[in-house]
Short mmCIF file of C-alpha atoms in Angstrom, two decimals:
data_model
loop_
_atom_site.label_atom_id
_atom_site.label_comp_id
_atom_site.label_asym_id
_atom_site.label_seq_id
_atom_site.Cartn_x
_atom_site.Cartn_y
_atom_site.Cartn_z
CA MET A 1 95.27 204.14 -34.84
CA ALA A 2 98.38 206.29 -35.18
CA THR A 3 99.78 208.07 -32.16
CA PRO A 4 99.72 211.85 -32.56
CA VAL A 5 103.15 213.44 -32.87
CA ASN A 6 103.97 216.36 -30.65
CA HIS A 7 106.13 218.30 -33.09
CA ASP A 8 107.65 220.55 -30.43
CA ASP A 9 108.77 217.56 -28.33
CA ALA A 10 110.20 215.85 -31.42
CA ALA A 11 112.18 218.95 -32.38
CA ARG A 12 113.55 219.34 -28.84
CA ALA A 13 114.63 215.70 -28.91
CA GLY A 14 116.55 216.38 -32.12
CA HIS A 15 114.29 214.34 -34.39
CA HIS A 16 113.64 215.58 -37.89
CA VAL A 17 109.91 215.94 -38.44
CA ALA A 18 108.58 217.01 -41.83
CA LEU A 19 106.15 219.81 -41.10
CA ALA A 20 104.01 222.16 -43.03
CA SER A 21 105.12 225.72 -42.47
CA THR A 22 103.52 227.92 -39.83
CA GLN A 23 104.17 230.89 -42.12
CA SER A 24 101.10 232.61 -43.55
CA PRO A 25 100.34 231.45 -47.10
CA CYS A 26 99.13 234.97 -48.01
CA ILE A 27 100.45 236.24 -51.34
CA LYS A 28 98.64 239.61 -51.14
CA VAL A 29 95.88 238.64 -53.60
CA CYS A 30 93.07 239.09 -51.11
CA ARG A 31 89.80 238.38 -52.89
CA LEU A 32 87.20 235.82 -51.84
CA ASP A 33 85.27 233.57 -54.18
CA ALA A 34 81.59 232.60 -53.83
CA HIS A 35 82.57 229.94 -51.25
CA ASP A 36 84.47 232.45 -49.04
CA ARG A 37 87.88 231.07 -50.08
CA CYS A 38 90.69 233.43 -50.96
CA TYR A 39 91.77 233.32 -54.62
CA GLY A 40 95.36 234.06 -53.56
CA CYS A 41 96.09 231.70 -50.68
CA GLY A 42 93.09 229.34 -50.59
CA ARG A 43 92.22 229.95 -46.94
CA THR A 44 88.64 230.48 -45.85
CA ARG A 45 87.41 233.79 -44.48
CA THR A 46 87.36 232.21 -41.00
CA GLU A 47 90.93 230.90 -41.32
CA ILE A 48 92.16 234.32 -42.43
CA ALA A 49 90.39 236.04 -39.54
CA ARG A 50 91.68 233.53 -36.94
CA TRP A 51 95.25 233.21 -38.29
CA SER A 52 96.97 235.38 -35.68
CA ALA A 53 95.19 233.55 -32.83
CA MET A 54 95.83 230.03 -34.19
CA SER A 55 98.32 227.72 -32.53
CA PRO A 56 101.29 226.51 -34.59
CA ASP A 57 99.60 223.11 -34.99
CA GLU A 58 96.41 224.77 -36.27
CA ARG A 59 98.45 226.79 -38.76
CA ARG A 60 100.28 223.65 -39.90
CA ALA A 61 96.93 221.89 -40.42
CA VAL A 62 95.66 224.72 -42.63
CA ASN A 63 98.91 224.88 -44.60
CA SER A 64 98.97 221.11 -45.00
CA ARG A 65 95.43 221.15 -46.41
CA LEU A 66 96.51 223.88 -48.83
CA GLY A 67 99.73 222.11 -49.80
CA PHE A 68 101.69 225.20 -48.70
CA ARG A 69 105.26 224.51 -47.58
CA GLY A 70 106.57 228.05 -47.23
CA HIS A 71 107.29 230.93 -49.55
CA GLY A 72 110.17 230.30 -51.86
CA GLU A 73 109.53 226.57 -52.13
CA ASN A 74 107.82 225.04 -55.15
CA ARG A 75 107.31 228.43 -56.79
#
């Protein structure tokens, strides 16, 4: 089993860690489909509602699932 990486500790130690962005994936196309997923960013209604209260690691997990790496990349 892999040891979890504490990204904040790794960054403080000067190690480069490839991370999903903690930036919101919102592209201002805020409409939900029949499964409560946003057509614009792909987040669920719950993820959208909780975004401001999520920890950086929770945000990274959502963005990783979405394949979002930050605005301006891969666009």
